[in-house]
Short mmCIF file of C-alpha atoms and ligand atoms in Angstrom, two decimals:
data_model
loop_
_atom_site.label_atom_id
_atom_site.label_comp_id
_atom_site.label_asym_id
_atom_site.label_seq_id
_atom_site.Cartn_x
_atom_site.Cartn_y
_atom_site.Cartn_z
CA UNK A 1 -6.78 -85.39 6.97
CA UNK A 2 -9.45 -83.45 8.92
CA UNK A 3 -7.62 -84.25 12.17
CA UNK A 4 -4.34 -82.94 10.75
CA UNK A 5 -6.06 -79.76 9.60
CA UNK A 6 -7.63 -79.07 13.02
CA UNK A 7 -4.27 -79.63 14.69
CA UNK A 8 -2.54 -77.18 12.40
CA UNK A 9 -5.27 -74.52 12.97
CA UNK A 10 -4.98 -75.02 16.73
CA UNK A 11 -1.22 -74.69 16.57
CA UNK A 12 -1.22 -71.59 14.41
CA UNK A 13 -3.79 -69.83 16.60
CA UNK A 14 -1.79 -70.68 19.69
CA UNK A 15 1.29 -69.16 18.09
CA UNK A 16 -0.68 -66.10 16.97
CA UNK A 17 -2.04 -65.62 20.48
CA UNK A 18 1.42 -65.85 21.98
CA UNK A 19 2.58 -63.28 19.47
CA UNK A 20 -0.17 -60.89 20.56
CA UNK A 21 0.31 -61.40 24.26
CA UNK A 22 4.03 -61.14 24.30
CA UNK A 23 6.54 -61.25 21.50
CA UNK A 24 9.38 -63.44 22.67
CA UNK A 25 7.46 -64.84 25.64
CA UNK A 26 9.60 -67.25 27.58
CA UNK A 27 7.95 -69.03 30.49
CA UNK A 28 11.23 -69.44 32.37
CA UNK A 29 12.20 -65.77 32.29
CA UNK A 30 11.60 -63.36 35.16
CA UNK A 31 9.13 -60.65 34.12
CA UNK A 32 8.92 -57.22 35.66
CA UNK A 33 6.96 -54.07 34.84
CA UNK A 34 8.12 -50.48 34.41
CA UNK A 35 5.25 -48.00 34.81
CA UNK A 36 5.64 -44.30 34.07
CA UNK A 37 3.31 -41.33 34.48
CA UNK A 38 4.31 -39.38 31.35
CA UNK A 39 5.45 -41.66 28.53
CA UNK A 40 5.54 -38.68 26.14
CA UNK A 41 8.48 -37.13 28.06
CA UNK A 42 11.90 -38.04 26.67
CA UNK A 43 12.98 -38.38 30.32
CA UNK A 44 10.73 -41.41 30.80
CA UNK A 45 11.45 -42.81 27.35
CA UNK A 46 15.12 -42.77 28.31
CA UNK A 47 14.45 -44.53 31.61
CA UNK A 48 12.56 -47.20 29.65
CA UNK A 49 15.38 -47.53 27.13
CA UNK A 50 17.94 -48.23 29.85
CA UNK A 51 15.60 -50.53 31.77
CA UNK A 52 15.28 -52.47 28.50
CA UNK A 53 19.05 -52.61 28.33
CA UNK A 54 19.16 -54.10 31.85
CA UNK A 55 16.60 -56.69 30.78
CA UNK A 56 18.68 -57.59 27.73
CA UNK A 57 21.96 -57.72 29.65
CA UNK A 58 20.52 -59.92 32.41
CA UNK A 59 17.99 -62.01 30.50
CA UNK A 60 14.69 -60.91 32.03
CA UNK A 61 11.57 -59.49 30.41
CA UNK A 62 10.40 -55.92 30.85
CA UNK A 63 6.79 -54.84 30.42
CA UNK A 64 6.60 -51.09 29.81
CA UNK A 65 3.24 -49.56 30.68
CA UNK A 66 2.02 -45.95 30.47
CA UNK A 67 0.05 -45.08 33.60
CA UNK A 68 -1.05 -41.44 33.39
CA UNK A 69 -3.77 -41.76 36.06
CA UNK A 70 -4.81 -43.78 39.08
CA UNK A 71 -7.32 -45.97 37.28
CA UNK A 72 -4.84 -47.08 34.66
CA UNK A 73 -2.17 -47.62 37.30
CA UNK A 74 -4.29 -50.05 39.31
CA UNK A 75 -5.46 -51.80 36.13
CA UNK A 76 -1.82 -52.17 35.07
CA UNK A 77 -1.05 -54.05 38.29
CA UNK A 78 -3.78 -56.60 37.52
CA UNK A 79 -2.46 -57.02 34.03
CA UNK A 80 1.13 -57.44 35.29
CA UNK A 81 0.03 -60.18 37.70
CA UNK A 82 -2.06 -61.86 34.97
CA UNK A 83 1.02 -61.87 32.74
CA UNK A 84 3.18 -63.55 35.36
CA UNK A 85 5.21 -60.53 36.44
CA UNK A 86 6.74 -60.63 39.91
CA UNK A 87 7.42 -56.96 40.53
CA UNK A 88 7.58 -53.51 39.01
CA UNK A 89 9.23 -50.09 39.00
CA UNK A 90 6.91 -47.11 39.05
CA UNK A 91 6.95 -43.34 38.65
CA UNK A 92 3.43 -42.76 39.88
CA UNK A 93 1.04 -40.24 38.28
CA UNK A 94 0.23 -39.06 41.81
CA UNK A 95 2.34 -39.77 44.94
CA UNK A 96 -0.86 -39.94 47.04
CA UNK A 97 -1.79 -43.15 45.23
CA UNK A 98 1.05 -44.77 47.19
CA UNK A 99 -1.10 -46.57 49.81
CA UNK A 100 -3.47 -48.08 47.22
CA UNK A 101 -0.62 -49.14 44.94
CA UNK A 102 1.22 -50.79 47.83
CA UNK A 103 -1.95 -52.56 49.06
CA UNK A 104 -2.76 -53.87 45.60
CA UNK A 105 0.83 -54.93 44.93
CA UNK A 106 0.84 -56.87 48.20
CA UNK A 107 -2.42 -58.60 47.32
CA UNK A 108 -1.04 -59.57 43.91
CA UNK A 109 2.33 -60.56 45.35
CA UNK A 110 4.27 -57.98 43.32
CA UNK A 111 7.42 -56.24 44.60
CA UNK A 112 7.48 -52.44 44.21
CA UNK A 113 10.37 -50.01 43.66
CA UNK A 114 9.58 -46.32 43.12
CA UNK A 115 11.56 -43.96 40.94
CA UNK A 116 11.61 -40.13 40.62
CA UNK A 117 8.43 -39.35 42.60
CA UNK A 118 8.20 -40.81 46.08
CA UNK A 119 4.95 -42.27 47.47
CA UNK A 120 3.17 -40.21 50.12
CA UNK A 121 1.13 -41.98 52.82
CA UNK A 122 -2.30 -41.02 54.16
CA UNK A 123 -0.52 -39.07 56.95
CA UNK A 124 1.10 -36.83 54.31
CA UNK A 125 4.57 -38.27 54.99
CA UNK A 126 6.82 -40.16 52.57
CA UNK A 127 6.29 -43.92 52.61
CA UNK A 128 9.90 -44.56 53.55
CA UNK A 129 9.48 -48.33 53.71
CA UNK A 130 8.98 -48.50 49.92
CA UNK A 131 12.35 -48.60 48.11
CA UNK A 132 12.94 -45.37 46.23
CA UNK A 133 15.59 -44.10 43.82
CA UNK A 134 15.76 -40.40 43.09
CA UNK A 135 17.87 -37.31 43.00
CA UNK A 136 18.55 -34.58 45.55
CA UNK A 137 15.83 -32.30 44.22
CA UNK A 138 16.62 -29.39 46.52
CA UNK A 139 20.32 -29.33 45.58
CA UNK A 140 19.51 -29.46 41.87
CA UNK A 141 17.08 -26.57 42.34
CA UNK A 142 19.74 -24.55 44.14
CA UNK A 143 22.13 -25.22 41.28
CA UNK A 144 19.53 -23.99 38.78
CA UNK A 145 19.10 -20.71 40.70
CA UNK A 146 22.85 -20.07 41.06
CA UNK A 147 23.48 -20.72 37.37
CA UNK A 148 20.65 -18.37 36.36
CA UNK A 149 22.05 -15.53 38.48
CA UNK A 150 25.59 -16.14 37.21
CA UNK A 151 24.41 -15.91 33.60
CA UNK A 152 22.34 -12.76 34.28
CA UNK A 153 25.40 -11.12 35.83
CA UNK A 154 27.54 -12.22 32.90
CA UNK A 155 25.09 -10.48 30.57
CA UNK A 156 25.34 -7.35 32.68
CA UNK A 157 21.59 -7.17 33.39
CA UNK A 158 20.25 -4.62 35.81
CA UNK A 159 18.63 -6.97 38.33
CA UNK A 160 16.14 -4.32 39.42
CA UNK A 161 14.65 -4.50 35.91
CA UNK A 162 14.68 -8.30 35.88
CA UNK A 163 11.82 -10.58 36.89
CA UNK A 164 11.98 -14.27 37.75
CA UNK A 165 9.06 -16.52 36.81
CA UNK A 166 8.88 -19.54 39.07
CA UNK A 167 6.74 -22.28 37.52
CA UNK A 168 5.54 -24.23 40.53
CA UNK A 169 3.69 -27.51 40.99
CA UNK A 170 3.36 -27.72 44.75
CA UNK A 171 1.37 -30.99 44.74
CA UNK A 172 4.57 -32.83 43.87
CA UNK A 173 7.29 -32.76 46.51
CA UNK A 174 10.19 -33.14 44.07
CA UNK A 175 8.85 -30.13 42.15
CA UNK A 176 8.50 -28.10 45.35
CA UNK A 177 12.04 -29.02 46.45
CA UNK A 178 13.52 -27.96 43.12
CA UNK A 179 11.71 -24.63 42.69
CA UNK A 180 12.13 -23.60 46.33
CA UNK A 181 15.85 -24.47 46.14
CA UNK A 182 16.16 -22.32 43.03
CA UNK A 183 14.42 -19.35 44.71
CA UNK A 184 16.69 -19.78 47.74
CA UNK A 185 19.76 -19.34 45.53
CA UNK A 186 18.30 -16.25 43.90
CA UNK A 187 17.63 -14.66 47.30
CA UNK A 188 21.06 -15.66 48.61
CA UNK A 189 22.63 -13.90 45.63
CA UNK A 190 20.79 -10.71 46.51
CA UNK A 191 17.94 -10.96 43.98
CA UNK A 192 14.99 -8.97 45.35
CA UNK A 193 12.05 -10.96 46.69
CA UNK A 194 9.53 -8.61 45.04
CA UNK A 195 10.93 -9.50 41.61
CA UNK A 196 10.23 -13.20 42.05
CA UNK A 197 6.80 -14.26 40.78
CA UNK A 198 5.23 -17.61 41.46
CA UNK A 199 3.27 -19.17 38.57
CA UNK A 200 1.23 -22.18 39.71
CA UNK A 201 1.15 -24.72 36.87
CA UNK A 202 -2.06 -26.65 36.43
CA UNK A 203 -0.35 -29.50 34.59
CA UNK A 204 3.27 -30.67 34.42
CA UNK A 205 3.80 -30.06 30.73
CA UNK A 206 4.59 -27.23 28.30
CA UNK A 207 0.98 -25.94 28.02
CA UNK A 208 0.74 -25.91 31.84
CA UNK A 209 3.80 -23.70 32.31
CA UNK A 210 3.04 -21.62 29.21
CA UNK A 211 -0.36 -20.57 30.58
CA UNK A 212 0.90 -19.82 34.08
CA UNK A 213 3.95 -17.87 32.83
CA UNK A 214 1.77 -15.84 30.47
CA UNK A 215 -0.23 -14.48 33.38
CA UNK A 216 2.94 -13.25 35.13
CA UNK A 217 4.25 -11.60 31.97
CA UNK A 218 0.96 -9.79 31.45
CA UNK A 219 0.96 -8.60 35.07
CA UNK A 220 4.53 -7.22 34.86
CA UNK A 221 5.06 -5.36 31.60
CA UNK A 222 7.66 -3.16 33.34
CA UNK A 223 10.32 -5.89 33.42
CA UNK A 224 13.03 -5.76 30.73
CA UNK A 225 14.58 -9.20 31.32
CA UNK A 226 13.31 -12.53 32.61
CA UNK A 227 14.73 -15.56 34.38
CA UNK A 228 12.62 -18.69 33.92
CA UNK A 229 12.54 -21.32 36.66
CA UNK A 230 10.69 -24.64 36.70
CA UNK A 231 10.96 -28.17 38.06
CA UNK A 232 12.01 -29.74 34.78
CA UNK A 233 12.75 -29.00 31.12
CA UNK A 234 9.11 -28.76 30.09
CA UNK A 235 8.23 -26.39 32.93
CA UNK A 236 10.98 -24.05 31.72
CA UNK A 237 10.25 -24.52 28.00
CA UNK A 238 6.62 -23.43 28.46
CA UNK A 239 7.89 -20.28 30.20
CA UNK A 240 10.30 -19.58 27.35
CA UNK A 241 7.48 -19.93 24.80
CA UNK A 242 5.44 -17.45 26.85
CA UNK A 243 8.26 -14.86 26.87
CA UNK A 244 8.50 -15.21 23.07
CA UNK A 245 4.76 -14.63 22.79
CA UNK A 246 5.15 -11.50 24.90
CA UNK A 247 7.78 -10.18 22.48
CA UNK A 248 11.01 -10.89 24.40
CA UNK A 249 14.08 -11.86 22.41
CA UNK A 250 16.61 -14.51 23.44
CA UNK A 251 19.23 -12.05 24.84
CA UNK A 252 16.68 -10.87 27.43
CA UNK A 253 15.58 -14.29 28.65
CA UNK A 254 17.49 -16.99 30.54
CA UNK A 255 15.92 -20.36 31.24
CA UNK A 256 17.76 -23.40 32.58
CA UNK A 257 15.83 -26.67 32.61
CA UNK A 258 16.26 -29.80 34.69
CA UNK A 259 16.47 -33.31 33.09
CA UNK A 260 18.54 -32.50 30.01
CA UNK A 261 16.76 -35.15 27.97
CA UNK A 262 13.85 -32.93 26.95
CA UNK A 263 15.75 -29.96 25.50
CA UNK A 264 17.60 -31.63 22.65
CA UNK A 265 15.27 -30.33 19.92
CA UNK A 266 15.38 -26.85 21.50
CA UNK A 267 19.19 -26.70 21.61
CA UNK A 268 19.34 -28.00 18.05
CA UNK A 269 17.23 -25.11 16.74
CA UNK A 270 19.14 -22.82 14.37
CA UNK A 271 17.96 -19.67 16.12
CA UNK A 272 19.14 -19.23 19.70
CA UNK A 273 16.18 -19.15 22.11
CA UNK A 274 15.79 -18.04 25.73
CA UNK A 275 16.56 -21.57 26.86
CA UNK A 276 20.19 -21.22 27.85
CA UNK A 277 20.65 -24.83 28.90
CA UNK A 278 19.59 -27.61 31.24
CA UNK A 279 20.88 -29.57 34.20
CA UNK A 280 21.44 -33.01 32.78
CA UNK A 281 20.54 -35.76 35.28
CA UNK A 282 20.99 -39.51 34.88
CA UNK A 283 17.86 -41.14 33.42
CA UNK A 284 20.11 -43.97 32.23
CA UNK A 285 21.03 -44.81 35.84
CA UNK A 286 17.42 -44.30 37.05
CA UNK A 287 16.11 -46.74 34.43
CA UNK A 288 18.83 -49.38 34.56
CA UNK A 289 19.33 -49.43 38.31
CA UNK A 290 15.66 -49.55 39.37
CA UNK A 291 14.96 -52.36 36.91
CA UNK A 292 17.92 -54.24 38.40
CA UNK A 293 16.68 -53.55 41.93
CA UNK A 294 13.37 -55.28 41.17
CA UNK A 295 15.07 -58.06 39.22
CA UNK A 296 17.56 -58.86 42.01
CA UNK A 297 14.77 -58.72 44.56
CA UNK A 298 12.51 -61.20 42.77
CA UNK A 299 15.23 -63.48 41.41
CA UNK A 300 17.75 -63.52 44.29
CA UNK A 301 15.68 -62.29 47.20
CA UNK A 302 18.05 -59.35 47.74
CA UNK A 303 15.95 -56.52 49.05
CA UNK A 304 16.93 -53.07 47.74
CA UNK A 305 17.93 -50.14 49.96
CA UNK A 306 15.01 -47.98 51.04
CA UNK A 307 16.65 -44.91 49.52
CA UNK A 308 19.15 -44.76 46.68
CA UNK A 309 20.20 -41.15 46.02
CA UNK A 310 21.51 -40.19 42.59
CA UNK A 311 23.12 -36.81 42.67
CA UNK A 312 24.99 -35.85 39.50
CA UNK A 313 23.75 -32.85 37.53
CA UNK A 314 25.78 -31.31 34.71
CA UNK A 315 24.98 -28.06 32.93
CA UNK A 316 24.47 -28.60 29.22
CA UNK A 317 24.28 -25.66 26.82
CA UNK A 318 24.39 -25.21 23.05
CA UNK A 319 28.18 -25.53 23.28
CA UNK A 320 28.46 -28.92 24.95
CA UNK A 321 25.11 -30.75 24.84
CA UNK A 322 25.97 -33.09 21.98
CA UNK A 323 29.22 -34.14 23.60
CA UNK A 324 27.74 -34.61 27.08
CA UNK A 325 24.70 -36.54 25.89
CA UNK A 326 26.83 -38.72 23.65
CA UNK A 327 29.23 -39.47 26.53
CA UNK A 328 26.26 -40.74 28.56
CA UNK A 329 24.82 -42.72 25.63
CA UNK A 330 21.76 -40.47 25.49
CA UNK A 331 22.10 -38.85 22.09
C1 GLA B 1 9.86 -35.98 38.00
C2 GLA B 1 9.63 -35.16 36.75
C3 GLA B 1 10.45 -35.69 35.58
C4 GLA B 1 11.91 -35.84 35.98
C5 GLA B 1 12.02 -36.73 37.21
C6 GLA B 1 13.46 -36.82 37.69
O1 GLA B 1 9.23 -37.21 37.87
O2 GLA B 1 8.27 -35.15 36.39
O3 GLA B 1 10.37 -34.84 34.47
O4 GLA B 1 12.43 -34.56 36.28
O5 GLA B 1 11.23 -36.18 38.27
O6 GLA B 1 13.57 -37.58 38.85
#
């Protein structure tokens, strides 16, 4: 009787422990991690969602981990190895962590694929030997700039009375590529250099771009209209909020984001805002494909390409966002 009781307690605690460690743990399944720097961004939530889909379609397990700083990133690698993972996808919180992430992954025998933000080595150059999937940031930036100018012209703005706020985050190459591409397009279209104002963002979120944009608006009360540039949706949204705070109405502000995933609530608002639209990228492909790259690498030994470019960007506005997002399974 006592023996039976002990056995049943042992069994139930083993089951409970398994439940805590990993619901649906299966020893025979390949396990891989997917680490992202900003889990609060719909962009990264969408990547996770499609990586999960890949795991479901192909029968492997995906461990999603938020890694907003270096300490948590390195700790996550230990925990992946302890949980039997064989590799991981990462959008690093800081590209300069690249060398330590690669060294630790090697020591723990984990394969690494990077997404969105490419690792930078101690020599300041991209670590081109680490497989990377990302977009053509410069081209997307150029597209943002051209679309902003086209819309300003359509509204018949006097460009001499128009300012452009450029929310920059120079520490991150993909951000630099996008905002400098956007400025290039403005200049190529004849927009005056002295009307372009750089706003260095301290953080890559709405408060970061709000604060930096506010300073520019305060410094240039003479401008009647504003274009808002930034490396992604949040960088532009913060700028839009700042123009509202400074008393500008939607007809005098044009912002076009990049991502597309993070402007849904904005475009759904009843009142039109200064956010005209966004360049919708492919977080579904980023998530699904990188997860598959790691899975194929660990399960079949097929090493991924060192660089996989993803280049589609579609303008979404109030008119078409529901249709476009639905078509891509993102709504
Ligand atoms: C960076 C940005 C994200 C998203 C991706 C796209 O990581 O922080 O918001 O734009 O690039 O690759």
